[in-house]
Amino acid sequence: MTQVTASDGTWEPAGPTPIEDYAVLGDSRSVAVVSRHGSIDWLCLPWLDSDACFAALLGTAENGRWLLTADPADGEPEVRRRYLGDSFVLETTYTTPTGRARVVEAMPLTEGRSDIVRRVEGLEGQVVFVHEWVVRFGYGRTRPWVHRDVDPDGRPIIRAIAGPDALTLHGDRLPHGAEGRHRDRFAVGPGDHVDLVLTWNHSWEPVPGPPDVSTDLVRTMRLWARWCRTSTFAGEFDERVIRSLLALRVLTQHPTGGIAAAATTSLPEDPGGERNWDYRFCWLRDAAQTLEALLELGFRREADTWRSWLLRAVAGDPENLQIMYRLDGSRDLPERELPHLAGYGGARPVRIGNGAAAQHQNDVLGEVMLALDLARRVGLPASEDGWALQRHLVDNLLARWRSPDHGIWEVRGPLRHFTHSKVMCWAALDCAVRAVEGFGCDGPVDEWRAARAEIHADVLAHGWDAELGSFVQYYGARHTDASLLQMAQVGFLPPDDPRLLGTIARVRAELADGPWVRRYRVATGVDGVRGDEHPFLACCFWLVDALARTGDLVTATSHMRALCAAMNDVGLLAEEYDPVRRRYVGNYPQAFSHLALVRAAHALRVARASVEPVGPHAPVGAAGEPTH
């Protein structure tokens, strides 16, 4: 992104930085969103759902950022970046007319600290760097008291304090304050390095000393890589699957186990529009599907941690079950607007909190039951409390499944009898029956079998449109919804059932352009929100999954390759994708997109294995490539 000089001499991007130009750093407590040109434009500390101290992503540099980049005064530098190995240690290399240098940065995986370390290293010639540090607490609204001080060892630091929050900047070279910003320019040559460290702590606590940057970078790389070695996936999409697993892990809060839907708020689904939501919370649906993705690839400890989180979060009366919680399991997520922020690309309002927490969504329990069913099937030790909770929730479902709801897409329009919600109610009871029949759990299995059969018949009677040859979005509708593709995943019908195949074909005809699939037709007005949206990446991967399960491996593989090719240079995905402009849309990085990628790759691998012949000669697919 071209940078321009503002009247006060600062460097600013010319327009909003494209979402795909961001990478992230993370320590499993929070996530920093850093642009290709070295600006940390979004950071909430100490937790991912805390208030932001850098909020330029949704406003301007005046709302807080930490810029460290090669000076573009002599021409925009060539920028190449990558994660080092299977980690979230980011290396960005700048090549300018005068030399080459790199920045290696990370949020170290250390207990009891919240740090960002950034190391500038000269490689060839001489490269001039621009450094600017602008702290604004309270989502870019509160200017802190900033002063120079010394750390416990007498080294110079800059300290920014506002209320309970304090940020300390350590460094080999500290910037100078002027007009609410701290700035510096410095040059590095071969062998030179400059370390900078940002540390958060409570303002009443002692000033923290700096960490050992070299030790923290090496240790953090090793810890991420060690976690990845748990994965049992091997195949064509291995690199993309590993990066997606890492994205899911970086969005999982340590030590609570809550899984965030995304690291950001209010990145718009409709550029310039009002479809802007806060995703920094734990949706039971997203977290349950993340758990399934991890379990399918061997990550058992994460499953146990999330099961414990679930028991804590939903403890109490099943009537009070929410569809989402804060990452620590607390329930209060009031939605409000931040008028002082201009919004990403002018998309307003900027929202924090999420009013959908009060919605009723019948599909959620199905997702939770499917995840816990898979945990039983892979041999995770049973939990009496866990089964007791499931029984209570199933009993509550029996009384509520006939009611209309807001559906998987959290519509803010009228309640409806969404077909997907009914199917997931069926799935919840199917899991409950299997727990009794296959695993010896106790429960009124005859009653559950009868309710399961009743829901199945209800869906066939009211969710199927014989004239369209497809299931429909909600009872009485004449159009589809991409969530219907999940019928193939949950086993509502056999994979060769004409009704399932007809629904997949209808979804492709109505909502898809090749591999790119929209959630539903916005023009129907079903969601009660103005504006449009783009192909929803999770739905795109659901189509791959459905095609794989129903035997169309050639199309499934072709689509999977196209979707993986759309990942950005560091292997991350947003919520939606604009295939015309090749731009990311929506919150980022998005757990739903990454978990759907992992599960689609797994489904494709399983489907290939079922048809792969024994022996050295594999059949050749339509594109002239081995089908395996």
PDB file of N, CA, C and O in Angstrom, residues 420 481-490 500 503-505 507-508 517-518 538-547 549:
ATOM      1  N   HIS A 420     -32.102 -25.625   8.491  1.00  0.00           N
ATOM      2  CA  HIS A 420     -30.828 -26.029   9.088  1.00  0.00           C
ATOM      3  C   HIS A 420     -30.954 -26.191  10.599  1.00  0.00           C
ATOM      4  O   HIS A 420     -30.406 -27.128  11.189  1.00  0.00           O
ATOM      5  N   ASP A 481     -30.170 -22.036   1.080  1.00  0.00           N
ATOM      6  CA  ASP A 481     -29.256 -21.443   2.056  1.00  0.00           C
ATOM      7  C   ASP A 481     -28.047 -22.366   2.084  1.00  0.00           C
ATOM      8  O   ASP A 481     -28.198 -23.594   2.103  1.00  0.00           O
ATOM      9  N   ALA A 482     -26.846 -21.815   2.101  1.00  0.00           N
ATOM     10  CA  ALA A 482     -25.644 -22.644   2.065  1.00  0.00           C
ATOM     11  C   ALA A 482     -25.515 -23.543   3.286  1.00  0.00           C
ATOM     12  O   ALA A 482     -24.820 -24.565   3.237  1.00  0.00           O
ATOM     13  N   SER A 483     -26.175 -23.191   4.396  1.00  0.00           N
ATOM     14  CA  SER A 483     -26.098 -24.053   5.574  1.00  0.00           C
ATOM     15  C   SER A 483     -26.704 -25.428   5.307  1.00  0.00           C
ATOM     16  O   SER A 483     -26.393 -26.400   6.014  1.00  0.00           O
ATOM     17  N   LEU A 484     -27.538 -25.549   4.293  1.00  0.00           N
ATOM     18  CA  LEU A 484     -28.112 -26.850   3.936  1.00  0.00           C
ATOM     19  C   LEU A 484     -27.044 -27.838   3.502  1.00  0.00           C
ATOM     20  O   LEU A 484     -27.266 -29.055   3.536  1.00  0.00           O
ATOM     21  N   LEU A 485     -25.870 -27.336   3.087  1.00  0.00           N
ATOM     22  CA  LEU A 485     -24.776 -28.227   2.707  1.00  0.00           C
ATOM     23  C   LEU A 485     -24.311 -29.077   3.886  1.00  0.00           C
ATOM     24  O   LEU A 485     -23.745 -30.154   3.698  1.00  0.00           O
ATOM     25  N   GLN A 486     -24.565 -28.600   5.114  1.00  0.00           N
ATOM     26  CA  GLN A 486     -24.123 -29.356   6.284  1.00  0.00           C
ATOM     27  C   GLN A 486     -24.957 -30.610   6.525  1.00  0.00           C
ATOM     28  O   GLN A 486     -24.596 -31.440   7.355  1.00  0.00           O
ATOM     29  N   MET A 487     -26.046 -30.772   5.805  1.00  0.00           N
ATOM     30  CA  MET A 487     -26.797 -32.024   5.877  1.00  0.00           C
ATOM     31  C   MET A 487     -25.902 -33.218   5.556  1.00  0.00           C
ATOM     32  O   MET A 487     -26.061 -34.303   6.122  1.00  0.00           O
ATOM     33  N   ALA A 488     -24.964 -32.992   4.644  1.00  0.00           N
ATOM     34  CA  ALA A 488     -24.052 -34.074   4.274  1.00  0.00           C
ATOM     35  C   ALA A 488     -23.112 -34.414   5.422  1.00  0.00           C
ATOM     36  O   ALA A 488     -22.776 -35.588   5.640  1.00  0.00           O
ATOM     37  N   GLN A 489     -22.672 -33.406   6.182  1.00  0.00           N
ATOM     38  CA  GLN A 489     -21.747 -33.641   7.285  1.00  0.00           C
ATOM     39  C   GLN A 489     -22.392 -34.411   8.420  1.00  0.00           C
ATOM     40  O   GLN A 489     -21.767 -35.279   9.029  1.00  0.00           O
ATOM     41  N   VAL A 490     -23.631 -34.083   8.769  1.00  0.00           N
ATOM     42  CA  VAL A 490     -24.245 -34.651   9.972  1.00  0.00           C
ATOM     43  C   VAL A 490     -24.964 -35.964   9.709  1.00  0.00           C
ATOM     44  O   VAL A 490     -25.445 -36.604  10.649  1.00  0.00           O
ATOM     45  N   LEU A 500     -30.629 -35.077  -1.126  1.00  0.00           N
ATOM     46  CA  LEU A 500     -29.391 -34.405  -0.733  1.00  0.00           C
ATOM     47  C   LEU A 500     -28.639 -33.918  -1.971  1.00  0.00           C
ATOM     48  O   LEU A 500     -28.179 -32.759  -2.031  1.00  0.00           O
ATOM     49  N   THR A 503     -30.291 -30.912  -3.407  1.00  0.00           N
ATOM     50  CA  THR A 503     -30.064 -29.695  -2.628  1.00  0.00           C
ATOM     51  C   THR A 503     -28.692 -29.111  -2.919  1.00  0.00           C
ATOM     52  O   THR A 503     -28.547 -27.891  -3.080  1.00  0.00           O
ATOM     53  N   ILE A 504     -27.690 -29.971  -3.002  1.00  0.00           N
ATOM     54  CA  ILE A 504     -26.349 -29.487  -3.340  1.00  0.00           C
ATOM     55  C   ILE A 504     -26.354 -28.816  -4.707  1.00  0.00           C
ATOM     56  O   ILE A 504     -25.784 -27.732  -4.906  1.00  0.00           O
ATOM     57  N   ALA A 505     -27.030 -29.448  -5.659  1.00  0.00           N
ATOM     58  CA  ALA A 505     -27.099 -28.866  -7.010  1.00  0.00           C
ATOM     59  C   ALA A 505     -27.832 -27.526  -6.993  1.00  0.00           C
ATOM     60  O   ALA A 505     -27.430 -26.572  -7.679  1.00  0.00           O
ATOM     61  N   VAL A 507     -28.161 -25.392  -4.412  1.00  0.00           N
ATOM     62  CA  VAL A 507     -27.305 -24.394  -3.762  1.00  0.00           C
ATOM     63  C   VAL A 507     -26.262 -23.882  -4.746  1.00  0.00           C
ATOM     64  O   VAL A 507     -25.997 -22.674  -4.825  1.00  0.00           O
ATOM     65  N   ARG A 508     -25.671 -24.789  -5.509  1.00  0.00           N
ATOM     66  CA  ARG A 508     -24.663 -24.367  -6.487  1.00  0.00           C
ATOM     67  C   ARG A 508     -25.287 -23.459  -7.551  1.00  0.00           C
ATOM     68  O   ARG A 508     -24.672 -22.471  -7.972  1.00  0.00           O
ATOM     69  N   VAL A 517     -19.197 -19.359  -2.806  1.00  0.00           N
ATOM     70  CA  VAL A 517     -20.560 -19.617  -2.352  1.00  0.00           C
ATOM     71  C   VAL A 517     -21.002 -18.524  -1.370  1.00  0.00           C
ATOM     72  O   VAL A 517     -20.316 -18.250  -0.385  1.00  0.00           O
ATOM     73  N   ARG A 518     -22.150 -17.928  -1.635  1.00  0.00           N
ATOM     74  CA  ARG A 518     -22.752 -16.969  -0.706  1.00  0.00           C
ATOM     75  C   ARG A 518     -23.617 -17.714   0.310  1.00  0.00           C
ATOM     76  O   ARG A 518     -24.098 -18.815   0.035  1.00  0.00           O
ATOM     77  N   ALA A 538     -16.418 -19.980   4.728  1.00  0.00           N
ATOM     78  CA  ALA A 538     -16.802 -21.252   5.349  1.00  0.00           C
ATOM     79  C   ALA A 538     -17.767 -22.015   4.445  1.00  0.00           C
ATOM     80  O   ALA A 538     -17.652 -23.247   4.297  1.00  0.00           O
ATOM     81  N   CYS A 539     -18.708 -21.323   3.824  1.00  0.00           N
ATOM     82  CA  CYS A 539     -19.655 -21.974   2.930  1.00  0.00           C
ATOM     83  C   CYS A 539     -18.954 -22.554   1.702  1.00  0.00           C
ATOM     84  O   CYS A 539     -19.348 -23.603   1.178  1.00  0.00           O
ATOM     85  N   CYS A 540     -17.930 -21.865   1.235  1.00  0.00           N
ATOM     86  CA  CYS A 540     -17.157 -22.379   0.101  1.00  0.00           C
ATOM     87  C   CYS A 540     -16.526 -23.724   0.445  1.00  0.00           C
ATOM     88  O   CYS A 540     -16.544 -24.674  -0.361  1.00  0.00           O
ATOM     89  N   PHE A 541     -15.980 -23.820   1.651  1.00  0.00           N
ATOM     90  CA  PHE A 541     -15.377 -25.087   2.076  1.00  0.00           C
ATOM     91  C   PHE A 541     -16.437 -26.134   2.391  1.00  0.00           C
ATOM     92  O   PHE A 541     -16.193 -27.331   2.231  1.00  0.00           O
ATOM     93  N   TRP A 542     -17.633 -25.711   2.838  1.00  0.00           N
ATOM     94  CA  TRP A 542     -18.714 -26.674   3.027  1.00  0.00           C
ATOM     95  C   TRP A 542     -19.089 -27.333   1.708  1.00  0.00           C
ATOM     96  O   TRP A 542     -19.429 -28.521   1.672  1.00  0.00           O
ATOM     97  N   LEU A 543     -19.044 -26.570   0.627  1.00  0.00           N
ATOM     98  CA  LEU A 543     -19.354 -27.161  -0.672  1.00  0.00           C
ATOM     99  C   LEU A 543     -18.305 -28.206  -1.034  1.00  0.00           C
ATOM    100  O   LEU A 543     -18.648 -29.296  -1.517  1.00  0.00           O
ATOM    101  N   VAL A 544     -17.033 -27.918  -0.796  1.00  0.00           N
ATOM    102  CA  VAL A 544     -15.984 -28.924  -1.026  1.00  0.00           C
ATOM    103  C   VAL A 544     -16.281 -30.172  -0.212  1.00  0.00           C
ATOM    104  O   VAL A 544     -16.203 -31.313  -0.711  1.00  0.00           O
ATOM    105  N   ASP A 545     -16.598 -29.987   1.053  1.00  0.00           N
ATOM    106  CA  ASP A 545     -16.889 -31.096   1.963  1.00  0.00           C
ATOM    107  C   ASP A 545     -18.055 -31.925   1.428  1.00  0.00           C
ATOM    108  O   ASP A 545     -17.989 -33.163   1.371  1.00  0.00           O
ATOM    109  N   ALA A 546     -19.143 -31.247   1.035  1.00  0.00           N
ATOM    110  CA  ALA A 546     -20.331 -31.959   0.550  1.00  0.00           C
ATOM    111  C   ALA A 546     -20.042 -32.717  -0.738  1.00  0.00           C
ATOM    112  O   ALA A 546     -20.478 -33.864  -0.920  1.00  0.00           O
ATOM    113  N   LEU A 547     -19.301 -32.090  -1.644  1.00  0.00           N
ATOM    114  CA  LEU A 547     -18.953 -32.761  -2.899  1.00  0.00           C
ATOM    115  C   LEU A 547     -18.079 -33.988  -2.643  1.00  0.00           C
ATOM    116  O   LEU A 547     -18.252 -35.035  -3.277  1.00  0.00           O
ATOM    117  N   ARG A 549     -18.013 -35.824   0.120  1.00  0.00           N
ATOM    118  CA  ARG A 549     -18.812 -36.868   0.774  1.00  0.00           C
ATOM    119  C   ARG A 549     -19.781 -37.541  -0.184  1.00  0.00           C
ATOM    120  O   ARG A 549     -20.161 -38.697   0.022  1.00  0.00           O
TER     121      ARG A 549
END
